[in-house]
Amino acid sequence: MPSECTEPLTSPFGELATNLSDSELRETAYEILVGARLSSGGKSSTYASDSEKNSERAAATPQTLTSRAASKVKKALGLRSRRKKASEKAESERVKKVSTIGETMRVQMRVSEQMDSRVRKALSKVAADQKIESMVLPLEMLQQLKPSDFPNQEEYEAWQRRNLKLLEAGLLLHPLVPLDDENTAPQQLREIIDGALEKPLETSKNNETMQAFRTVVLSLACRTSNNIGSVSETSTHWADGFPMNLKIYQMLLEACFDVNDETSVIEELDEVLELIKKTWLVLGMNQMLHNLCFLWILFNRYATMDQAEGDLLSAGNNLLIKVENDAKAMKGDENYCRMLSSTLGAISSWAEKRLLGYHRYFRSDNAESTMGCVVSMAVLSAKIMEGGEGISNEDHIEGNEMDVGQEKVDAYIKSSLRAAFVQIMETVKSSKSSSTGQQNELPFMAKLAEDVSTLAFTEKETFSPILKRWHPLAAGVAVATLHSCYGNELKQYVSSIDELTPDILEVMKGADKLEKDLVQIAVENSEDSEDGGKSIIREMLPYEADSVTSNFVKSWIKTRTDRLKEWVDRNLQQEVWDPRANRERFALSAVEVLRIVDEAFEAFFLLPITTHSALLPDLATGINSCLQHYISMAKFGCGTQSTYVPTMPPLTRCSRRSKLPSVFKKKEKVHKKSQAGTVNGNENDSFGTPQMCCRINTLHYIQNELNVLAKRDITHLSSSGTNQDMADRMEKVFELSAAACVEGIQQLCEATANKVIFQDLSHFFWDGLYIGEISSTRIDPFLQELDHYLEVISITVHDKVRTQVITEVMKVSFDGFLMVLLAGGPPRAFTLQDYEIIDEDFNFLTDLFWSNGDGLPAELIEQFSIKVKDILPLFNTDTDSLIEKFKQVTLESCASSSAKSKLPLPPTTGQWSPTEPNTVLRVLCYRNDETAAKFLKKTYHLPKRL
């Protein structure tokens, strides 16, 4: 243990009410020991004369000393039979001096030969007449020794004061049986002692004061008591009161330790203890009190020295097991219970201080030998003291120690690991502050996770096997505690982070590894438990590192996509869609958008996470949303078919007029003035034909580049060892945006075609074609202008979408041609003779798109022109036949028979067909003859004009 762990302990025996020093108590203990030995009838060889002792010393050899049988007490307590090495000189001196147990005790108790001689001289006179238990030893010593027996008067007076204080302590201050308040003897004794302390007492037998002193002492000492053990009524009681007897007995037991090595128990332990046992009658001791005192002596010697002698602690633990049984037998003895509680309290306090922080006090090299004993003593002490009345509790069950031990060890593990965790944190912080700025330095929480993992494995290997004796899930409790400690710090750390950083990813990676290590330890060390460690695992609230990381990555994705969307909004507001911006004739904003998208995916796949596959849909959704927003903004304001196609006027019957309404003439004039320069549009017009083509090119460019991006990312994933599932997902990640591009291109093609036909060329087409005289308002001017537009489109739009755009223009022009014929309004009227002009004009229109084989494919033109070609013959059908055809198709399409009596007005569906009633009706409406007009007036009351 660390050196600072050695500290003085407070004696559980209490303090004397008088100032007797340890040396005075030791001298008293020696006197009692000598008296007890003499009184027991011991041979004179034990306390031999000087000449006899010298001869025995001469005969003693190292061989005769070491050949003694091994100590039974040492073996029982687990004490090693050995002497600590000392210098040869010191060992030689010991061999010379020590020959008998009596001589050993004198040396061990630091008694001089002069004092030994005085004691034997005094006691040999009285021991022949009475036993030690029937005499008041200090009284007899006072009477037997005179000043002449001492080197000087001062030493004699000091010796006399010691004996007076012993009498005061034993008879007045700490008697076993409380003094009778009505007895005057105590007051008399107190007065004599007080006087003797001021002036030395005359101790001759004839001295009146001495006679009175003897009478009072014996009256107080010789009385009946309920002392432990059987004693005669004539026995004296002067040294058996608590704590005086314990203080004296402690001095005797201290002699069991080698004077030259304070942590080593002497080899003659059995003989010494047997000799000490002879003092029990005088001191009121018994085997149970002896066990308790010896327990404290062994424990205290270990705790207050360097704590290097583990066998002292082991011996104390073995003795504590005996004390546990003694406590049950002594449950009715108040003094014993009080002493037991005090002793165990001191041991428990010392042990728990170390166990509540055992990582500080124990290491791998002393944990097995020392820590187990400390835990055992703490648990046994707690078991004995449990519940206040625990000493007298007869209901202890076999598993009680395990229950108490598990509860205690549980507290030790949690407390010590929390303290160890705090220490690790401080160490990591200190290390971080001293190494600031170093490359590849782990973040604080990541380094902490590494160190906590190391601590957990150290706990598993070093401490858990020891603690498992009392707690089956010791390792589980340990890792659960560490898991909780780190989890609290991790929670605070995560709550302080606003955005994804490399550090947070490193931390969560470390946290995830730590959690897996801790769970593994918990599971491995819970195999023998009833639930397999499930209860411990349930206590470990998951760090959810993947979830936390995913949330940060999702936040990172949202931040990136939000910024991209803001960029799209900001830049598209400034985009002019100028096809001259680059050779490919698409908007530069698309290049920048795709660059940002590419960077986002590259940064995503570079994130040091394991959940790319799970989070890829989030990124794809965000990116697709931004791209679709860009695509939507690229189409915004370009209009649709309904934006440009004029509303069909109500049906009227034809009225032949020689002149055009003035409104159409004015429009034509206005057109003629403004037709120049409309093909290329205004530079500031973002919806001109070139600009519309630029928009189409831009979406086409995005569509192609998305495929390139996807393939590049798939290659990147394959090279990094990503599984095929991820690659398949990446291949489909831009499907929505690509589909939006396809849809957007089609919508822009339709808008461009409708804008060209119905807005840009409306003066030549809708507002000019076939208005008034058919022969003078033919399609040629329109075709000339349309040709210019088609040339601009062909030059501007990308090769891959050129056919799609021009096809859409052709389709709209064909549909517009039919609208002119079937819904051109009152200004238009056709005769049978006009059919040839109309048919020829339509052929001119189809030829424009065929362009002598350089235009659209003939089969494509045929596909979209078939409807017009099917309807045109109606204009070459005579009026009567046309009316009959109308009646026929109308009646066929009418479901109810009652309607056959009157022709219903067919609704306008816009689905032109030679067999569709509304189509045939419209041909009649624009037929310039009397028969048609009369039929329409009679049947539907159609007006001549709007």
Coordinates of N, CA, C and O in Angstrom, one line a residue, residues 567-707:
W567 N -28.3 28.4 -51.7 CA -27.5 28.7 -52.9 C -28.3 28.7 -54.2 O -28.2 29.6 -55.0
V568 N -29.1 27.7 -54.3 CA -29.9 27.5 -55.5 C -30.9 28.7 -55.7 O -31.0 29.4 -56.7
D569 N -31.5 29.1 -54.6 CA -32.5 30.2 -54.6 C -31.7 31.5 -55.0 O -32.2 32.3 -55.8
R570 N -30.6 31.7 -54.3 CA -29.9 33.0 -54.5 C -29.3 33.1 -56.0 O -29.4 34.1 -56.6
N571 N -28.8 32.0 -56.5 CA -28.2 32.1 -57.8 C -29.2 32.0 -58.9 O -28.9 32.6 -60.0
L572 N -30.3 31.3 -58.7 CA -31.3 31.2 -59.8 C -32.0 32.6 -60.0 O -32.5 32.9 -61.0
Q573 N -32.0 33.3 -58.9 CA -32.6 34.7 -59.0 C -31.8 35.6 -59.9 O -32.3 36.5 -60.5
Q574 N -30.5 35.3 -60.0 CA -29.6 36.0 -60.9 C -29.3 35.4 -62.2 O -28.7 36.0 -63.1
E575 N -29.8 34.2 -62.4 CA -29.5 33.4 -63.6 C -30.3 34.0 -64.8 O -31.5 34.3 -64.7
V576 N -29.6 34.2 -65.9 CA -30.2 34.8 -67.1 C -30.4 33.8 -68.2 O -30.9 34.1 -69.3
W577 N -29.9 32.6 -68.0 CA -30.1 31.5 -68.9 C -29.6 31.8 -70.3 O -30.2 31.6 -71.3
D578 N -28.4 32.4 -70.3 CA -27.8 32.8 -71.6 C -27.0 31.6 -72.2 O -26.0 31.2 -71.6
P579 N -27.4 31.2 -73.4 CA -26.8 30.0 -74.0 C -25.3 30.4 -74.4 O -24.6 29.4 -74.7
R580 N -25.0 31.6 -74.5 CA -23.6 32.0 -74.9 C -22.6 31.9 -73.7 O -21.5 32.3 -73.9
A581 N -23.1 31.5 -72.5 CA -22.2 31.5 -71.4 C -21.1 30.5 -71.5 O -20.0 30.7 -71.0
N582 N -21.3 29.4 -72.2 CA -20.3 28.4 -72.5 C -20.6 27.6 -73.8 O -21.7 27.8 -74.3
R583 N -19.6 26.8 -74.2 CA -19.8 26.1 -75.5 C -20.9 25.2 -75.4 O -21.6 24.9 -76.5
E584 N -21.2 24.6 -74.3 CA -22.2 23.6 -74.2 C -23.6 24.2 -74.1 O -24.6 23.5 -74.1
R585 N -23.7 25.5 -74.0 CA -24.9 26.3 -74.0 C -25.9 25.9 -72.9 O -27.1 25.8 -73.1
F586 N -25.3 25.7 -71.7 CA -26.2 25.5 -70.5 C -25.7 26.5 -69.4 O -24.7 27.1 -69.5
A587 N -26.6 26.6 -68.4 CA -26.4 27.6 -67.3 C -25.2 27.2 -66.4 O -25.0 26.0 -66.0
L588 N -24.3 28.2 -66.1 CA -23.2 27.9 -65.3 C -23.6 27.5 -63.8 O -22.8 26.9 -63.1
S589 N -24.8 28.0 -63.4 CA -25.2 27.6 -62.1 C -25.4 26.1 -61.9 O -25.2 25.6 -60.8
A590 N -25.7 25.4 -63.0 CA -25.8 23.9 -62.9 C -24.4 23.3 -62.6 O -24.4 22.3 -61.8
V591 N -23.4 23.9 -63.1 CA -22.0 23.3 -62.9 C -21.7 23.5 -61.4 O -21.2 22.5 -60.8
E592 N -22.0 24.6 -60.8 CA -21.7 24.9 -59.4 C -22.6 24.0 -58.5 O -22.1 23.5 -57.5
V593 N -23.9 23.8 -58.9 CA -24.7 23.0 -58.1 C -24.2 21.5 -58.0 O -24.1 20.9 -57.0
L594 N -23.8 21.0 -59.2 CA -23.3 19.6 -59.2 C -22.0 19.5 -58.5 O -21.7 18.5 -58.0
R595 N -21.2 20.6 -58.6 CA -19.9 20.5 -57.8 C -20.2 20.4 -56.3 O -19.5 19.6 -55.6
I596 N -21.1 21.2 -55.8 CA -21.5 21.2 -54.4 C -22.1 19.8 -54.1 O -21.7 19.2 -53.0
V597 N -22.9 19.2 -54.9 CA -23.4 17.9 -54.7 C -22.3 16.9 -54.6 O -22.3 16.0 -53.7
D598 N -21.4 16.9 -55.6 CA -20.3 16.0 -55.6 C -19.4 16.1 -54.3 O -19.0 15.1 -53.7
E599 N -19.2 17.3 -53.9 CA -18.4 17.5 -52.6 C -19.2 17.0 -51.4 O -18.5 16.4 -50.5
A600 N -20.5 17.1 -51.4 CA -21.3 16.6 -50.3 C -21.2 15.1 -50.2 O -21.0 14.5 -49.1
F601 N -21.3 14.4 -51.3 CA -21.2 13.0 -51.3 C -19.8 12.5 -51.0 O -19.6 11.5 -50.2
E602 N -18.8 13.2 -51.5 CA -17.4 12.8 -51.2 C -17.1 13.0 -49.7 O -16.5 12.1 -49.0
A603 N -17.6 14.1 -49.1 CA -17.4 14.4 -47.7 C -18.1 13.3 -46.9 O -17.6 12.9 -45.8
F604 N -19.3 12.9 -47.3 CA -20.1 12.0 -46.6 C -19.4 10.6 -46.5 O -19.3 10.0 -45.5
F605 N -18.8 10.2 -47.7 CA -18.2 8.9 -47.7 C -16.8 8.9 -47.0 O -16.3 7.8 -46.6
L606 N -16.3 10.1 -46.7 CA -15.0 10.2 -46.0 C -15.3 10.2 -44.5 O -14.3 10.2 -43.7
L607 N -16.5 10.4 -44.1 CA -16.8 10.4 -42.6 C -16.4 9.0 -42.0 O -16.8 8.0 -42.5
P608 N -15.7 9.1 -40.9 CA -15.3 7.8 -40.3 C -16.4 7.1 -39.5 O -16.3 7.0 -38.3
I609 N -17.4 6.7 -40.2 CA -18.6 6.0 -39.5 C -18.8 4.7 -40.2 O -18.2 4.4 -41.3
T610 N -19.6 3.9 -39.6 CA -19.9 2.5 -40.1 C -21.3 2.5 -40.6 O -21.8 1.4 -41.0
T611 N -22.0 3.6 -40.7 CA -23.5 3.6 -41.0 C -23.7 4.3 -42.3 O -24.8 4.9 -42.5
H612 N -22.7 4.3 -43.2 CA -23.0 5.0 -44.5 C -24.2 4.4 -45.2 O -25.0 5.2 -45.7
S613 N -24.3 3.1 -45.2 CA -25.5 2.5 -45.9 C -26.8 3.0 -45.4 O -27.7 3.2 -46.1
A614 N -26.9 3.0 -44.0 CA -28.1 3.4 -43.4 C -28.5 4.9 -43.6 O -29.6 5.3 -43.7
L615 N -27.4 5.7 -43.7 CA -27.7 7.2 -43.8 C -27.7 7.7 -45.2 O -28.0 8.8 -45.4
L616 N -27.3 6.8 -46.1 CA -27.2 7.3 -47.5 C -28.6 7.7 -48.0 O -28.7 8.8 -48.7
P617 N -29.7 7.1 -47.6 CA -31.0 7.6 -48.1 C -31.3 9.0 -47.6 O -32.0 9.8 -48.3
D618 N -30.9 9.3 -46.4 CA -31.1 10.7 -45.9 C -30.4 11.7 -46.7 O -30.9 12.8 -47.1
L619 N -29.1 11.4 -47.1 CA -28.4 12.3 -47.9 C -29.0 12.4 -49.3 O -29.1 13.5 -49.9
A620 N -29.3 11.2 -49.8 CA -29.9 11.2 -51.2 C -31.2 12.0 -51.2 O -31.5 12.7 -52.1
T621 N -32.0 11.8 -50.1 CA -33.3 12.6 -50.1 C -33.1 14.1 -50.1 O -33.7 14.9 -50.8
G622 N -32.1 14.5 -49.2 CA -31.8 15.9 -49.1 C -31.2 16.5 -50.5 O -31.6 17.6 -50.9
I623 N -30.3 15.7 -51.1 CA -29.7 16.2 -52.3 C -30.7 16.2 -53.4 O -30.8 17.2 -54.2
N624 N -31.5 15.1 -53.5 CA -32.6 15.1 -54.5 C -33.6 16.2 -54.4 O -34.1 16.8 -55.3
S625 N -33.9 16.6 -53.1 CA -34.8 17.7 -52.9 C -34.2 19.0 -53.4 O -34.9 19.8 -54.1
C626 N -32.9 19.2 -53.2 CA -32.3 20.4 -53.7 C -32.2 20.4 -55.2 O -32.5 21.4 -55.9
L627 N -31.9 19.3 -55.8 CA -31.8 19.2 -57.3 C -33.2 19.4 -57.9 O -33.3 20.1 -58.9
Q628 N -34.2 18.8 -57.3 CA -35.5 19.0 -57.8 C -36.0 20.4 -57.6 O -36.8 20.9 -58.4
H629 N -35.5 21.0 -56.6 CA -35.8 22.4 -56.4 C -35.2 23.2 -57.5 O -35.8 24.2 -58.1
Y630 N -34.0 22.9 -57.8 CA -33.3 23.6 -58.9 C -34.0 23.4 -60.3 O -34.3 24.3 -61.0
I631 N -34.4 22.1 -60.5 CA -35.1 21.8 -61.7 C -36.5 22.5 -61.8 O -36.9 23.0 -62.8
S632 N -37.1 22.5 -60.6 CA -38.4 23.3 -60.6 C -38.2 24.7 -60.9 O -39.0 25.3 -61.6
M633 N -37.2 25.3 -60.3 CA -36.9 26.7 -60.5 C -36.5 27.0 -62.0 O -36.8 28.1 -62.5
A634 N -35.8 26.0 -62.6 CA -35.5 26.2 -64.0 C -36.7 26.2 -64.9 O -36.7 26.9 -66.0
K635 N -37.8 25.5 -64.5 CA -39.0 25.5 -65.3 C -39.9 26.7 -64.9 O -40.8 27.0 -65.7
F636 N -39.7 27.3 -63.7 CA -40.6 28.3 -63.2 C -40.8 29.5 -64.1 O -39.8 30.0 -64.6
G637 N -42.0 29.8 -64.4 CA -42.3 31.0 -65.2 C -42.3 30.7 -66.7 O -42.6 31.6 -67.5
C638 N -42.0 29.5 -67.1 CA -41.9 29.2 -68.6 C -43.3 28.8 -69.1 O -43.4 28.8 -70.4
G639 N -44.2 28.6 -68.3 CA -45.6 28.4 -68.8 C -45.8 26.9 -69.2 O -44.9 26.1 -69.3
T640 N -47.1 26.7 -69.5 CA -47.5 25.4 -70.0 C -48.4 25.5 -71.2 O -48.5 26.6 -71.7
Q641 N -48.9 24.5 -71.7 CA -49.8 24.5 -72.9 C -50.9 25.5 -72.7 O -51.2 26.3 -73.5
S642 N -51.6 25.5 -71.5 CA -52.7 26.3 -71.2 C -52.3 27.8 -71.2 O -53.1 28.7 -71.4
T643 N -51.0 28.0 -70.9 CA -50.5 29.4 -70.8 C -50.6 30.1 -72.2 O -50.9 31.3 -72.3
Y644 N -50.3 29.3 -73.3 CA -50.1 29.9 -74.6 C -51.2 29.6 -75.6 O -51.5 30.4 -76.5
V645 N -51.9 28.4 -75.5 CA -52.9 28.0 -76.4 C -54.2 28.9 -76.1 O -54.6 29.0 -75.0
P646 N -54.7 29.6 -77.1 CA -55.8 30.4 -77.0 C -57.1 29.6 -76.6 O -57.2 28.4 -77.0
T647 N -58.0 30.3 -75.9 CA -59.3 29.6 -75.6 C -60.1 29.5 -76.8 O -60.2 30.5 -77.6
M648 N -60.7 28.4 -77.0 CA -61.6 28.2 -78.2 C -62.9 29.0 -78.0 O -63.5 28.9 -77.0
P649 N -63.2 29.8 -79.1 CA -64.5 30.6 -79.0 C -65.7 29.8 -79.1 O -65.7 28.6 -79.5
P650 N -66.9 30.3 -78.6 CA -68.1 29.6 -78.7 C -68.5 29.3 -80.2 O -68.0 30.0 -81.1
L651 N -69.2 28.3 -80.4 CA -69.6 27.9 -81.8 C -70.6 28.9 -82.4 O -71.5 29.4 -81.7
T652 N -70.4 29.3 -83.6 CA -71.3 30.1 -84.4 C -71.5 29.5 -85.8 O -70.8 28.6 -86.2
R653 N -72.6 30.0 -86.5 CA -72.7 29.6 -87.9 C -72.1 30.6 -88.8 O -71.9 31.8 -88.4
C654 N -71.6 30.1 -89.9 CA -70.8 31.0 -90.7 C -71.7 32.0 -91.4 O -72.8 31.8 -91.8
S655 N -71.1 33.3 -91.6 CA -71.7 34.4 -92.3 C -70.7 35.0 -93.2 O -69.7 35.5 -92.7
R656 N -70.9 34.9 -94.5 CA -69.9 35.3 -95.5 C -69.7 36.8 -95.5 O -70.7 37.5 -95.6
R657 N -68.5 37.3 -95.2 CA -68.2 38.7 -95.2 C -67.1 39.0 -96.2 O -66.1 38.2 -96.3
S658 N -67.2 40.2 -96.8 CA -66.2 40.5 -97.8 C -65.0 41.2 -97.2 O -63.9 41.2 -97.8
K659 N -65.2 41.7 -96.0 CA -64.0 42.4 -95.4 C -63.8 41.8 -94.0 O -64.7 41.4 -93.3
L660 N -62.5 42.0 -93.6 CA -62.1 41.5 -92.3 C -62.5 42.5 -91.2 O -62.5 43.7 -91.5
P661 N -62.8 42.1 -90.0 CA -63.0 43.0 -88.9 C -61.8 43.8 -88.7 O -60.6 43.4 -88.9
S662 N -62.0 45.1 -88.4 CA -60.9 46.0 -88.2 C -59.9 45.5 -87.2 O -58.7 45.8 -87.3
V663 N -60.3 44.8 -86.2 CA -59.4 44.4 -85.1 C -58.3 43.5 -85.7 O -57.2 43.6 -85.3
F664 N -58.7 42.6 -86.6 CA -57.6 41.7 -87.2 C -56.7 42.4 -88.1 O -55.5 42.1 -88.1
K665 N -57.2 43.5 -88.7 CA -56.3 44.2 -89.6 C -55.2 45.0 -88.8 O -54.1 45.0 -89.1
K666 N -55.7 45.5 -87.7 CA -54.8 46.3 -86.8 C -53.7 45.4 -86.3 O -52.5 45.7 -86.2
K667 N -54.1 44.1 -85.9 CA -53.1 43.2 -85.3 C -52.1 42.9 -86.3 O -50.9 42.8 -86.0
E668 N -52.5 42.7 -87.6 CA -51.6 42.3 -88.6 C -50.6 43.4 -88.8 O -49.4 43.2 -89.0
K669 N -51.1 44.7 -88.8 CA -50.2 45.8 -89.0 C -49.2 45.9 -87.9 O -48.0 46.1 -88.1
V670 N -49.7 45.7 -86.7 CA -48.8 45.8 -85.5 C -47.7 44.7 -85.7 O -46.5 44.9 -85.4
H671 N -48.1 43.5 -86.1 CA -47.2 42.4 -86.2 C -46.1 42.8 -87.3 O -44.9 42.5 -87.0
K672 N -46.5 43.3 -88.3 CA -45.5 43.6 -89.4 C -44.5 44.6 -88.9 O -43.3 44.6 -89.4
K673 N -44.9 45.5 -88.0 CA -43.9 46.5 -87.5 C -42.9 45.9 -86.5 O -41.8 46.3 -86.4
S674 N -43.4 44.8 -85.9 CA -42.6 44.3 -84.7 C -41.9 42.9 -85.0 O -41.3 42.4 -84.1
Q675 N -42.1 42.4 -86.2 CA -41.6 41.0 -86.4 C -40.1 40.9 -86.4 O -39.5 39.9 -86.1
A676 N -39.4 42.0 -86.8 CA -37.9 41.9 -86.9 C -37.3 41.7 -85.5 O -37.6 42.3 -84.5
G677 N -36.4 40.8 -85.4 CA -35.6 40.6 -84.2 C -36.3 39.8 -83.2 O -35.8 39.7 -82.0
T678 N -37.4 39.2 -83.4 CA -38.1 38.4 -82.4 C -37.6 37.0 -82.2 O -37.9 36.4 -81.2
V679 N -36.9 36.5 -83.2 CA -36.5 35.1 -83.2 C -35.5 34.9 -82.1 O -35.6 34.0 -81.3
N680 N -34.5 35.7 -82.0 CA -33.4 35.6 -81.0 C -33.8 36.1 -79.6 O -33.1 35.9 -78.6
G681 N -34.9 36.9 -79.6 CA -35.4 37.4 -78.3 C -34.6 38.5 -77.8 O -33.5 38.8 -78.2
N682 N -35.1 39.1 -76.7 CA -34.4 40.2 -76.0 C -33.4 39.6 -75.0 O -33.6 38.6 -74.4
E683 N -32.2 40.2 -75.0 CA -31.1 39.7 -74.1 C -31.6 39.7 -72.6 O -31.1 38.9 -71.9
N684 N -32.5 40.6 -72.3 CA -32.9 40.6 -70.9 C -34.1 39.7 -70.7 O -34.7 39.7 -69.6
D685 N -34.6 39.1 -71.7 CA -35.8 38.2 -71.6 C -35.3 36.8 -71.3 O -34.7 36.1 -72.2
S686 N -35.5 36.3 -70.1 CA -35.0 35.0 -69.7 C -36.0 33.9 -70.2 O -35.7 32.7 -69.9
F687 N -37.0 34.3 -70.9 CA -37.9 33.3 -71.4 C -38.0 33.3 -73.0 O -38.9 32.7 -73.6
G688 N -37.0 33.9 -73.6 CA -36.9 33.9 -75.1 C -36.6 32.5 -75.5 O -36.2 31.6 -74.7
T689 N -36.7 32.2 -76.8 CA -36.5 30.9 -77.4 C -35.0 30.4 -77.1 O -34.9 29.3 -76.6
P690 N -34.0 31.3 -77.2 CA -32.6 30.8 -76.9 C -32.5 30.5 -75.4 O -31.9 29.5 -75.0
Q691 N -33.2 31.3 -74.6 CA -33.1 31.1 -73.1 C -33.9 29.8 -72.7 O -33.4 29.0 -71.8
M692 N -35.0 29.5 -73.4 CA -35.7 28.3 -73.2 C -34.8 27.1 -73.6 O -34.8 26.1 -72.9
C693 N -34.1 27.2 -74.7 CA -33.2 26.1 -75.1 C -32.1 26.0 -74.1 O -31.7 24.8 -73.8
C694 N -31.6 27.1 -73.5 CA -30.6 27.0 -72.5 C -31.1 26.2 -71.2 O -30.4 25.4 -70.6
R695 N -32.3 26.5 -70.9 CA -32.9 25.7 -69.7 C -33.0 24.2 -70.0 O -32.7 23.4 -69.2
I696 N -33.4 23.9 -71.3 CA -33.5 22.5 -71.7 C -32.1 21.9 -71.6 O -31.9 20.8 -71.1
N697 N -31.1 22.6 -72.2 CA -29.7 22.1 -72.1 C -29.2 21.9 -70.7 O -28.5 20.9 -70.4
T698 N -29.6 22.8 -69.8 CA -29.2 22.7 -68.4 C -29.7 21.4 -67.7 O -29.0 20.7 -67.1
L699 N -31.0 21.2 -67.9 CA -31.5 20.0 -67.3 C -30.9 18.7 -67.9 O -30.7 17.7 -67.2
H700 N -30.7 18.8 -69.2 CA -30.0 17.6 -69.9 C -28.6 17.4 -69.3 O -28.2 16.3 -69.1
Y701 N -27.9 18.5 -69.1 CA -26.6 18.4 -68.6 C -26.6 17.8 -67.1 O -25.8 16.9 -66.8
I702 N -27.6 18.3 -66.3 CA -27.7 17.7 -65.0 C -28.0 16.2 -65.0 O -27.4 15.4 -64.3
Q703 N -28.9 15.9 -65.9 CA -29.3 14.4 -66.0 C -28.0 13.6 -66.3 O -27.8 12.5 -65.7
N704 N -27.3 14.0 -67.3 CA -26.1 13.2 -67.7 C -25.0 13.2 -66.5 O -24.4 12.2 -66.2
E705 N -24.8 14.4 -65.9 CA -23.8 14.5 -64.9 C -24.2 13.7 -63.6 O -23.3 13.2 -62.9
L706 N -25.5 13.5 -63.3 CA -25.9 12.7 -62.2 C -25.5 11.3 -62.4 O -25.0 10.6 -61.5
N707 N -25.6 10.8 -63.6 CA -25.1 9.4 -63.9 C -23.6 9.3 -63.7 O -23.1 8.3 -63.2

